[in-house]
Amino acid sequence: MVVNESAENYLETILILSKSHPVVRSVDVAEELGFKKSSVSVAMKNLREKQHITVTKEGFIYLTESGRQIADMIYERHQLLSQWLIRLGVEPKTAVNDACRMEHVVSAESFAAIKKYISEHPE
């Protein structure tokens, strides 16, 4: 299941917002990412067409099974890479920003190796 970095960011944001909001709307995504609502609307249309999200007539956004799988994968990568970089001594803000870029390009094989190494070498 191949999606671009932008789509991954939107799906991850929907996932994160769904943890703290009773419902997620395009305006919530726009506010969270600092984007114009019109840009988010175009992205939501694309994600809907690819069947990664559903949108109710009230405008509530829900991840489909495929959307949830992608969002969970990206979120796990973001969390693990951020924590790892911080453990290595990287300033937290820099670690989070770097992890946000790395999460999209690291291969499944490399991520699995990093994850295994971290689990075998706790603090």
Coordinates of C-alpha atoms in Angstrom, one line a residue:
M1 CA 0.0 0.0 0.0
V2 CA 1.9 3.0 -1.3
V3 CA 0.9 6.5 -0.4
N4 CA 2.8 9.8 -0.6
E5 CA 4.3 11.6 2.4
S6 CA 1.5 14.2 2.3
A7 CA -1.2 11.6 2.5
E8 CA 0.7 9.8 5.3
N9 CA 0.8 13.1 7.3
Y10 CA -2.9 13.7 6.9
L11 CA -3.7 10.2 8.0
E12 CA -1.4 10.4 11.0
T13 CA -3.0 13.8 11.9
I14 CA -6.5 12.3 11.7
L15 CA -5.4 9.5 14.0
I16 CA -3.8 11.8 16.5
L17 CA -6.8 14.1 16.5
S18 CA -9.2 11.2 16.9
K19 CA -7.5 10.4 20.2
S20 CA -8.4 13.8 21.7
H21 CA -11.5 14.9 19.8
P22 CA -14.9 13.3 19.8
V23 CA -15.1 13.8 16.1
V24 CA -12.5 15.0 13.5
R25 CA -13.4 17.6 10.8
S26 CA -11.4 19.2 8.0
V27 CA -11.2 22.4 10.0
D28 CA -9.5 20.5 12.9
V29 CA -7.0 19.0 10.5
A30 CA -6.3 22.4 8.9
E31 CA -5.8 24.0 12.4
E32 CA -3.5 21.2 13.5
L33 CA -1.3 21.4 10.4
G34 CA -1.5 25.1 9.9
F35 CA -3.0 24.7 6.4
K36 CA -5.8 26.4 4.6
K37 CA -9.1 24.6 4.8
S38 CA -9.3 24.6 1.0
S39 CA -6.0 22.6 0.8
V40 CA -7.2 20.2 3.4
S41 CA -10.5 19.7 1.5
V42 CA -8.6 18.7 -1.6
A43 CA -6.5 16.3 0.4
M44 CA -9.6 14.8 2.1
K45 CA -11.2 14.3 -1.3
N46 CA -8.1 12.4 -2.5
L47 CA -8.0 10.3 0.6
R48 CA -11.7 9.5 0.2
E49 CA -11.2 8.5 -3.4
K50 CA -8.4 6.1 -2.3
Q51 CA -10.7 4.8 0.3
H52 CA -8.4 5.7 3.2
I53 CA -11.1 7.8 4.9
T54 CA -14.9 8.2 5.0
V55 CA -16.6 11.5 5.5
T56 CA -20.1 11.7 6.9
K57 CA -22.7 14.2 5.6
E58 CA -22.0 16.2 8.7
G59 CA -18.3 16.4 7.7
F60 CA -16.9 13.9 10.3
I61 CA -13.8 12.2 9.1
Y62 CA -13.1 8.5 10.0
L63 CA -10.2 6.3 9.0
T64 CA -11.0 3.2 7.0
E65 CA -9.1 0.0 7.7
S66 CA -6.5 0.9 5.1
G67 CA -6.2 4.4 6.4
R68 CA -5.9 3.2 10.0
Q69 CA -3.1 0.8 9.0
I70 CA -1.1 3.6 7.3
A71 CA -1.7 6.0 10.2
D72 CA -0.8 3.5 12.8
M73 CA 2.4 2.6 10.9
I74 CA 3.5 6.3 10.5
Y75 CA 2.5 7.1 14.1
E76 CA 4.6 4.2 15.5
R77 CA 7.6 5.2 13.4
H78 CA 7.2 8.8 14.6
Q79 CA 7.0 7.9 18.2
L80 CA 9.9 5.4 18.2
L81 CA 12.2 7.5 16.1
S82 CA 11.5 10.6 18.2
Q83 CA 12.2 8.8 21.4
W84 CA 15.3 7.1 20.0
L85 CA 16.8 10.4 18.8
I86 CA 16.1 12.0 22.2
R87 CA 17.9 9.0 23.9
L88 CA 20.8 9.6 21.6
G89 CA 21.0 13.2 22.9
V90 CA 19.2 15.1 20.2
E91 CA 17.3 18.1 21.5
P92 CA 13.6 17.1 21.7
K93 CA 12.2 19.7 19.2
T94 CA 14.9 18.7 16.7
A95 CA 14.3 15.0 17.3
V96 CA 10.5 15.3 16.7
N97 CA 11.1 17.4 13.5
D98 CA 13.7 14.9 12.2
A99 CA 11.6 11.9 13.1
C100 CA 8.7 13.5 11.1
R101 CA 10.9 13.5 8.0
M102 CA 12.5 10.1 8.6
E103 CA 9.2 8.2 9.3
H104 CA 8.3 8.6 5.6
V105 CA 11.5 7.4 4.0
V106 CA 12.9 4.7 6.3
S107 CA 12.3 1.2 4.8
A108 CA 10.3 -1.4 6.7
E109 CA 13.5 -3.5 7.0
S110 CA 15.5 -0.6 8.5
F111 CA 12.7 0.4 10.8
A112 CA 12.3 -3.2 12.0
A113 CA 16.1 -3.3 12.7
I114 CA 16.0 0.0 14.6
K115 CA 13.0 -1.2 16.6
K116 CA 14.7 -4.5 17.4
Y117 CA 17.9 -2.8 18.5
I118 CA 16.0 -0.4 20.8
S119 CA 14.1 -3.2 22.4
E120 CA 17.3 -5.2 23.0
H121 CA 19.2 -2.1 24.4
P122 CA 16.8 -0.3 26.8
E123 CA 18.3 2.9 28.2

